[in-house]
PDB file of C-alpha atoms in Angstrom:
ATOM      1  CA  GLU G   1     105.537  99.489 126.410  1.00 73.00           C
ATOM      2  CA  PRO G   2     105.636 102.673 124.542  1.00 78.00           C
ATOM      3  CA  GLU G   3     102.568 104.782 124.954  1.00 90.00           C
ATOM      4  CA  VAL G   4     101.272 108.235 123.808  1.00 94.00           C
ATOM      5  CA  THR G   5     100.907 110.801 126.923  1.00 95.00           C
ATOM      6  CA  GLN G   6      99.075 113.739 126.920  1.00 97.00           C
ATOM      7  CA  THR G   7      98.794 116.865 129.369  1.00 96.00           C
ATOM      8  CA  PRO G   8      97.191 117.783 131.384  1.00 96.00           C
ATOM      9  CA  SER G   9      94.436 115.339 132.321  1.00 95.00           C
ATOM     10  CA  HIS G  10      91.923 117.999 132.858  1.00 96.00           C
ATOM     11  CA  GLN G  11      91.700 121.594 131.850  1.00 97.00           C
ATOM     12  CA  VAL G  12      89.167 124.156 132.816  1.00 97.00           C
ATOM     13  CA  THR G  13      89.194 127.393 130.803  1.00 97.00           C
ATOM     14  CA  GLN G  14      86.838 130.467 130.471  1.00 97.00           C
ATOM     15  CA  MET G  15      85.138 131.085 127.413  1.00 97.00           C
ATOM     16  CA  GLY G  16      87.292 133.204 124.957  1.00 97.00           C
ATOM     17  CA  GLN G  17      90.523 132.044 126.416  1.00 97.00           C
ATOM     18  CA  GLU G  18      93.081 130.142 124.289  1.00 97.00           C
ATOM     19  CA  VAL G  19      94.226 126.561 125.342  1.00 98.00           C
ATOM     20  CA  ILE G  20      96.998 124.458 124.455  1.00 97.00           C
ATOM     21  CA  LEU G  21      96.797 120.717 124.818  1.00 97.00           C
ATOM     22  CA  ARG G  22     100.051 118.780 124.698  1.00 97.00           C
ATOM     23  CA  CYS G  23     100.807 115.168 123.320  1.00 97.00           C
ATOM     24  CA  VAL G  24     104.041 113.030 123.258  1.00 96.00           C
ATOM     25  CA  PRO G  25     103.740 110.468 120.721  1.00 95.00           C
ATOM     26  CA  ILE G  26     105.458 107.161 120.415  1.00 93.00           C
ATOM     27  CA  SER G  27     108.841 108.106 119.499  1.00 89.00           C
ATOM     28  CA  ASN G  28     109.402 106.118 116.193  1.00 87.00           C
ATOM     29  CA  HIS G  29     105.735 106.948 114.712  1.00 91.00           C
ATOM     30  CA  LEU G  30     105.382 109.455 111.913  1.00 89.00           C
ATOM     31  CA  TYR G  31     101.708 110.187 111.789  1.00 91.00           C
ATOM     32  CA  PHE G  32      99.920 112.255 114.527  1.00 93.00           C
ATOM     33  CA  TYR G  33      96.286 112.817 115.235  1.00 94.00           C
ATOM     34  CA  TRP G  34      93.869 114.777 117.249  1.00 96.00           C
ATOM     35  CA  TYR G  35      90.317 113.471 117.796  1.00 95.00           C
ATOM     36  CA  ARG G  36      87.639 114.850 120.217  1.00 96.00           C
ATOM     37  CA  GLN G  37      84.809 113.242 122.067  1.00 93.00           C
ATOM     38  CA  ILE G  38      81.714 115.202 123.284  1.00 94.00           C
ATOM     39  CA  LEU G  39      80.221 113.698 126.262  1.00 90.00           C
ATOM     40  CA  GLY G  40      78.033 110.917 125.217  1.00 86.00           C
ATOM     41  CA  GLN G  41      78.970 111.185 121.644  1.00 89.00           C
ATOM     42  CA  LYS G  42      81.113 109.273 119.241  1.00 89.00           C
ATOM     43  CA  VAL G  43      84.960 109.964 118.653  1.00 91.00           C
ATOM     44  CA  GLU G  44      85.155 112.745 115.792  1.00 92.00           C
ATOM     45  CA  PHE G  45      88.298 113.125 113.598  1.00 91.00           C
ATOM     46  CA  LEU G  46      89.976 116.653 113.837  1.00 95.00           C
ATOM     47  CA  VAL G  47      93.204 116.599 112.169  1.00 94.00           C
ATOM     48  CA  SER G  48      95.919 114.436 110.846  1.00 92.00           C
ATOM     49  CA  PHE G  49      99.647 115.420 110.728  1.00 93.00           C
ATOM     50  CA  TYR G  50     102.675 114.042 108.890  1.00 90.00           C
ATOM     51  CA  ASN G  51     106.131 115.296 107.795  1.00 88.00           C
ATOM     52  CA  ASN G  52     105.525 118.558 109.812  1.00 89.00           C
ATOM     53  CA  GLU G  53     102.473 119.608 107.960  1.00 92.00           C
ATOM     54  CA  ILE G  54      98.668 118.928 108.350  1.00 94.00           C
ATOM     55  CA  SER G  55      97.574 116.101 105.993  1.00 90.00           C
ATOM     56  CA  GLU G  56      93.979 116.251 106.392  1.00 90.00           C
ATOM     57  CA  LYS G  57      91.464 118.151 108.492  1.00 92.00           C
ATOM     58  CA  SER G  58      87.982 117.711 108.962  1.00 92.00           C
ATOM     59  CA  GLU G  59      85.245 120.664 109.037  1.00 93.00           C
ATOM     60  CA  ILE G  60      85.352 120.897 112.934  1.00 94.00           C
ATOM     61  CA  PHE G  61      88.793 122.043 112.416  1.00 96.00           C
ATOM     62  CA  ASP G  62      88.247 125.620 111.695  1.00 94.00           C
ATOM     63  CA  ASP G  63      90.508 128.783 111.806  1.00 95.00           C
ATOM     64  CA  GLN G  64      90.433 128.580 115.806  1.00 96.00           C
ATOM     65  CA  PHE G  65      92.126 125.433 115.665  1.00 97.00           C
ATOM     66  CA  SER G  66      95.954 125.032 115.094  1.00 97.00           C
ATOM     67  CA  VAL G  67      98.564 122.146 115.490  1.00 97.00           C
ATOM     68  CA  GLU G  68     102.146 122.271 115.782  1.00 94.00           C
ATOM     69  CA  ARG G  69     105.101 119.983 116.575  1.00 92.00           C
ATOM     70  CA  PRO G  70     107.466 122.473 117.897  1.00 84.00           C
ATOM     71  CA  ASP G  71     110.570 120.344 119.090  1.00 84.00           C
ATOM     72  CA  GLY G  72     110.256 117.001 117.586  1.00 78.00           C
ATOM     73  CA  SER G  73     108.737 115.420 120.163  1.00 85.00           C
ATOM     74  CA  ASN G  74     105.651 117.299 121.438  1.00 92.00           C
ATOM     75  CA  PHE G  75     102.667 117.460 119.347  1.00 96.00           C
ATOM     76  CA  THR G  76     100.340 120.358 120.448  1.00 97.00           C
ATOM     77  CA  LEU G  77      96.682 121.512 119.596  1.00 98.00           C
ATOM     78  CA  LYS G  78      95.882 125.123 120.206  1.00 97.00           C
ATOM     79  CA  ILE G  79      92.234 126.371 120.615  1.00 97.00           C
ATOM     80  CA  ARG G  80      92.477 130.421 120.004  1.00 96.00           C
ATOM     81  CA  SER G  81      89.384 131.487 121.642  1.00 95.00           C
ATOM     82  CA  THR G  82      87.358 128.787 123.206  1.00 97.00           C
ATOM     83  CA  LYS G  83      83.738 128.199 122.927  1.00 96.00           C
ATOM     84  CA  LEU G  84      81.209 126.230 125.265  1.00 97.00           C
ATOM     85  CA  GLU G  85      80.841 123.788 122.935  1.00 96.00           C
ATOM     86  CA  ASP G  86      84.599 122.925 122.767  1.00 97.00           C
ATOM     87  CA  SER G  87      83.839 121.306 125.862  1.00 97.00           C
ATOM     88  CA  ALA G  88      84.986 117.525 125.201  1.00 97.00           C
ATOM     89  CA  MET G  89      87.561 114.983 125.760  1.00 96.00           C
ATOM     90  CA  TYR G  90      90.388 115.469 123.300  1.00 97.00           C
ATOM     91  CA  PHE G  91      92.579 112.602 122.355  1.00 96.00           C
ATOM     92  CA  CYS G  92      95.868 112.683 120.613  1.00 96.00           C
ATOM     93  CA  ALA G  93      96.982 109.679 118.469  1.00 94.00           C
ATOM     94  CA  SER G  94      99.862 108.346 116.846  1.00 92.00           C
ATOM     95  CA  ASN G  95     100.628 105.547 114.095  1.00 88.00           C
ATOM     96  CA  ARG G  96     103.905 104.306 112.652  1.00 86.00           C
ATOM     97  CA  GLN G  97     103.018 104.278 109.163  1.00 79.00           C
ATOM     98  CA  GLY G  98      99.324 105.764 108.821  1.00 70.00           C
ATOM     99  CA  PRO G  99      95.690 104.126 108.911  1.00 62.00           C
ATOM    100  CA  ARG G 100      95.969 103.185 105.074  1.00 63.00           C
ATOM    101  CA  MET G 101      98.872 100.572 105.951  1.00 65.00           C
ATOM    102  CA  ASN G 102      96.769  98.698 108.564  1.00 69.00           C
ATOM    103  CA  THR G 103      99.082  99.437 111.321  1.00 75.00           C
ATOM    104  CA  GLU G 104      97.629 100.164 114.912  1.00 80.00           C
ATOM    105  CA  ALA G 105      96.936 103.733 115.996  1.00 85.00           C
ATOM    106  CA  PHE G 106      97.773 104.227 119.596  1.00 90.00           C
ATOM    107  CA  PHE G 107      95.559 106.699 121.589  1.00 93.00           C
ATOM    108  CA  GLY G 108      96.538 108.672 124.668  1.00 94.00           C
ATOM    109  CA  GLN G 109      94.401 109.000 127.919  1.00 94.00           C
ATOM    110  CA  GLY G 110      92.964 112.325 126.741  1.00 95.00           C
ATOM    111  CA  THR G 111      92.576 115.652 127.950  1.00 97.00           C
ATOM    112  CA  ARG G 112      88.993 116.392 129.270  1.00 96.00           C
ATOM    113  CA  LEU G 113      88.650 120.343 128.421  1.00 97.00           C
ATOM    114  CA  THR G 114      85.813 122.100 130.221  1.00 97.00           C
ATOM    115  CA  VAL G 115      85.026 125.597 129.040  1.00 97.00           C
ATOM    116  CA  VAL G 116      83.080 127.483 131.350  1.00 97.00           C
TER     117      VAL G 116
ATOM    118  CA  LYS Y   1      75.768 111.114 108.045  1.00 55.00           C
ATOM    119  CA  ASN Y   2      77.184 108.300 109.915  1.00 57.00           C
ATOM    120  CA  GLN Y   3      79.318 106.063 107.945  1.00 90.00           C
ATOM    121  CA  VAL Y   4      79.728 103.648 110.837  1.00 94.00           C
ATOM    122  CA  GLU Y   5      76.456 102.175 112.643  1.00 95.00           C
ATOM    123  CA  GLN Y   6      76.528 100.045 115.759  1.00 96.00           C
ATOM    124  CA  SER Y   7      74.083  97.621 117.615  1.00 95.00           C
ATOM    125  CA  PRO Y   8      73.000  97.157 120.100  1.00 95.00           C
ATOM    126  CA  GLN Y   9      73.689 100.540 121.495  1.00 93.00           C
ATOM    127  CA  SER Y  10      74.132  98.812 125.104  1.00 94.00           C
ATOM    128  CA  LEU Y  11      73.353  95.490 126.756  1.00 96.00           C
ATOM    129  CA  ILE Y  12      74.129  93.877 130.140  1.00 97.00           C
ATOM    130  CA  ILE Y  13      75.180  90.359 130.379  1.00 96.00           C
ATOM    131  CA  LEU Y  14      76.111  88.048 133.022  1.00 97.00           C
ATOM    132  CA  GLU Y  15      79.761  87.263 134.038  1.00 97.00           C
ATOM    133  CA  GLY Y  16      80.844  84.066 132.077  1.00 97.00           C
ATOM    134  CA  LYS Y  17      78.237  84.476 129.210  1.00 97.00           C
ATOM    135  CA  ASN Y  18      79.263  85.241 125.437  1.00 97.00           C
ATOM    136  CA  CYS Y  19      77.899  88.339 123.333  1.00 97.00           C
ATOM    137  CA  THR Y  20      78.088  89.517 120.054  1.00 97.00           C
ATOM    138  CA  LEU Y  21      78.441  93.196 118.949  1.00 98.00           C
ATOM    139  CA  GLN Y  22      77.304  94.352 115.411  1.00 98.00           C
ATOM    140  CA  CYS Y  23      78.952  96.828 112.979  1.00 97.00           C
ATOM    141  CA  ASN Y  24      77.333  98.224 109.766  1.00 97.00           C
ATOM    142  CA  TYR Y  25      79.557 100.560 107.729  1.00 95.00           C
ATOM    143  CA  THR Y  26      79.240 102.340 104.448  1.00 93.00           C
ATOM    144  CA  VAL Y  27      82.951 103.724 104.329  1.00 87.00           C
ATOM    145  CA  SER Y  28      84.095 103.324 100.713  1.00 85.00           C
ATOM    146  CA  PRO Y  29      86.597 102.679  99.335  1.00 87.00           C
ATOM    147  CA  PHE Y  30      87.396 100.265 102.085  1.00 88.00           C
ATOM    148  CA  SER Y  31      90.803 100.108 103.684  1.00 87.00           C
ATOM    149  CA  ASN Y  32      90.569  98.273 107.158  1.00 90.00           C
ATOM    150  CA  LEU Y  33      88.228  97.947 110.087  1.00 93.00           C
ATOM    151  CA  ARG Y  34      89.192  98.075 113.866  1.00 93.00           C
ATOM    152  CA  TRP Y  35      87.588  97.186 116.836  1.00 96.00           C
ATOM    153  CA  TYR Y  36      88.616  99.342 120.043  1.00 95.00           C
ATOM    154  CA  LYS Y  37      87.908  99.079 123.720  1.00 96.00           C
ATOM    155  CA  GLN Y  38      87.412 101.939 125.622  1.00 94.00           C
ATOM    156  CA  ASP Y  39      87.031 102.185 129.274  1.00 92.00           C
ATOM    157  CA  THR Y  40      85.074 105.353 130.669  1.00 87.00           C
ATOM    158  CA  GLY Y  41      87.235 108.394 130.790  1.00 84.00           C
ATOM    159  CA  ARG Y  42      90.210 106.687 128.837  1.00 88.00           C
ATOM    160  CA  GLY Y  43      91.546 106.461 125.349  1.00 90.00           C
ATOM    161  CA  PRO Y  44      90.429 103.699 123.152  1.00 92.00           C
ATOM    162  CA  VAL Y  45      92.726 100.729 122.983  1.00 92.00           C
ATOM    163  CA  SER Y  46      93.196  98.639 119.879  1.00 92.00           C
ATOM    164  CA  LEU Y  47      91.562  94.895 119.837  1.00 95.00           C
ATOM    165  CA  THR Y  48      91.931  94.119 116.201  1.00 94.00           C
ATOM    166  CA  ILE Y  49      92.550  95.249 112.702  1.00 91.00           C
ATOM    167  CA  MET Y  50      91.276  93.601 109.746  1.00 92.00           C
ATOM    168  CA  THR Y  51      91.951  94.257 105.813  1.00 89.00           C
ATOM    169  CA  PHE Y  52      89.550  93.492 102.926  1.00 85.00           C
ATOM    170  CA  SER Y  53      91.189  89.934 102.668  1.00 88.00           C
ATOM    171  CA  GLU Y  54      90.605  88.717 106.418  1.00 91.00           C
ATOM    172  CA  ASN Y  55      87.475  87.468 107.469  1.00 92.00           C
ATOM    173  CA  THR Y  56      88.283  86.695 111.111  1.00 96.00           C
ATOM    174  CA  LYS Y  57      90.682  87.801 113.778  1.00 95.00           C
ATOM    175  CA  SER Y  58      91.092  86.779 117.240  1.00 96.00           C
ATOM    176  CA  ASN Y  59      92.741  88.504 120.340  1.00 95.00           C
ATOM    177  CA  GLY Y  60      92.366  86.250 123.436  1.00 96.00           C
ATOM    178  CA  ARG Y  61      88.595  86.228 124.135  1.00 97.00           C
ATOM    179  CA  TYR Y  62      87.573  88.668 121.598  1.00 97.00           C
ATOM    180  CA  THR Y  63      87.104  87.438 117.855  1.00 98.00           C
ATOM    181  CA  ALA Y  64      86.114  90.084 115.137  1.00 97.00           C
ATOM    182  CA  THR Y  65      84.603  88.786 111.843  1.00 97.00           C
ATOM    183  CA  LEU Y  66      84.131  90.810 108.813  1.00 97.00           C
ATOM    184  CA  ASP Y  67      82.241  90.345 105.547  1.00 95.00           C
ATOM    185  CA  ALA Y  68      83.639  93.034 103.063  1.00 91.00           C
ATOM    186  CA  ASP Y  69      80.814  92.213 100.441  1.00 92.00           C
ATOM    187  CA  THR Y  70      77.889  93.103 102.929  1.00 95.00           C
ATOM    188  CA  LYS Y  71      79.732  95.620 104.704  1.00 95.00           C
ATOM    189  CA  GLN Y  72      79.292  93.925 108.151  1.00 96.00           C
ATOM    190  CA  SER Y  73      81.588  93.104 111.226  1.00 97.00           C
ATOM    191  CA  SER Y  74      81.002  91.623 114.587  1.00 98.00           C
ATOM    192  CA  LEU Y  75      82.772  91.434 117.801  1.00 98.00           C
ATOM    193  CA  HIS Y  76      82.451  88.117 119.662  1.00 98.00           C
ATOM    194  CA  ILE Y  77      83.215  88.270 123.477  1.00 97.00           C
ATOM    195  CA  THR Y  78      83.672  84.725 124.972  1.00 97.00           C
ATOM    196  CA  ALA Y  79      83.404  83.693 128.606  1.00 97.00           C
ATOM    197  CA  SER Y  80      82.795  87.480 129.777  1.00 97.00           C
ATOM    198  CA  GLN Y  81      84.681  89.029 132.607  1.00 97.00           C
ATOM    199  CA  LEU Y  82      83.743  91.947 134.890  1.00 97.00           C
ATOM    200  CA  SER Y  83      86.692  93.797 133.276  1.00 96.00           C
ATOM    201  CA  ASP Y  84      84.723  93.666 129.841  1.00 97.00           C
ATOM    202  CA  SER Y  85      82.480  96.404 130.993  1.00 97.00           C
ATOM    203  CA  ALA Y  86      83.396  99.120 128.555  1.00 96.00           C
ATOM    204  CA  SER Y  87      82.277 100.686 125.165  1.00 95.00           C
ATOM    205  CA  TYR Y  88      83.461  98.795 122.213  1.00 97.00           C
ATOM    206  CA  ILE Y  89      84.021 100.842 118.919  1.00 96.00           C
ATOM    207  CA  CYS Y  90      84.075 100.110 115.445  1.00 96.00           C
ATOM    208  CA  VAL Y  91      86.103 101.904 113.552  1.00 93.00           C
ATOM    209  CA  VAL Y  92      86.718 102.095 109.565  1.00 92.00           C
ATOM    210  CA  SER Y  93      89.615 103.417 107.580  1.00 88.00           C
ATOM    211  CA  ALA Y  94      89.133 104.499 103.880  1.00 85.00           C
ATOM    212  CA  ARG Y  95      91.641 104.265 101.400  1.00 82.00           C
ATOM    213  CA  GLY Y  96      92.712 107.537 100.199  1.00 75.00           C
ATOM    214  CA  ASN Y  97      92.660 109.656 103.219  1.00 73.00           C
ATOM    215  CA  ASN Y  98      94.175 109.631 107.031  1.00 69.00           C
ATOM    216  CA  ARG Y  99      91.274 109.594 109.165  1.00 78.00           C
ATOM    217  CA  LEU Y 100      89.283 106.996 111.067  1.00 82.00           C
ATOM    218  CA  ALA Y 101      85.679 106.912 110.883  1.00 89.00           C
ATOM    219  CA  PHE Y 102      84.363 105.882 114.491  1.00 91.00           C
ATOM    220  CA  GLY Y 103      80.973 104.282 115.337  1.00 93.00           C
ATOM    221  CA  LYS Y 104      79.053 105.524 118.480  1.00 92.00           C
ATOM    222  CA  GLY Y 105      80.145 102.222 120.320  1.00 93.00           C
ATOM    223  CA  ASN Y 106      78.521  99.281 121.891  1.00 94.00           C
ATOM    224  CA  GLN Y 107      78.165  99.883 125.805  1.00 95.00           C
ATOM    225  CA  VAL Y 108      78.587  96.678 127.501  1.00 97.00           C
ATOM    226  CA  VAL Y 109      77.977  96.128 131.116  1.00 97.00           C
ATOM    227  CA  VAL Y 110      79.322  92.789 132.614  1.00 97.00           C
ATOM    228  CA  ILE Y 111      77.231  91.987 136.006  1.00 96.00           C
ATOM    229  CA  PRO Y 112      78.342  89.399 138.425  1.00 95.00           C
TER     230      PRO Y 112
END
């Protein structure tokens, strides 16, 4: 069964450092997302990506964040200068047609980012 | 403002018993509602997706209902198993955007 894969599963970084979280979406999917979940809180939308550009982003997704699909298979989330409050589980998701089309969104297993 | 509210926050049930989880939402205009199961430290896994015109959908021992008029949904778990211990998250999508609005989840613990 196809799945969304994320690497690394756990990343520890010092405050102020840059991190790149990697995702390989399901191959025939067209919509890609990043969500985050701070420990004990609900999952929050960060950004959606379609046709090689950001289609929507939340207020959380400020200038410190960027996304890229560098080679047609990977989908990355970069945090330029990490803060303590960026510590969270980051989930990548992909969808064949987008949530408005009522198709299932598949989530990866997540990357746990710990900023120290 | 949280557009998806779930109750109860947590519950403990005996193996083999049934339980019902509730979701109220204010997301508008409504597109679809999903229930996800999230095991601790794992990504959410989709259980059901319902559109405006659907008022019930089943996936094995999971049955979801939707009342789009009152903006309420429920997830019923029949004959619970230990593996049902997880967080069950109600997720709503609005027409006109690409984001999913997540509830905080119902934490279910099944005990033998």
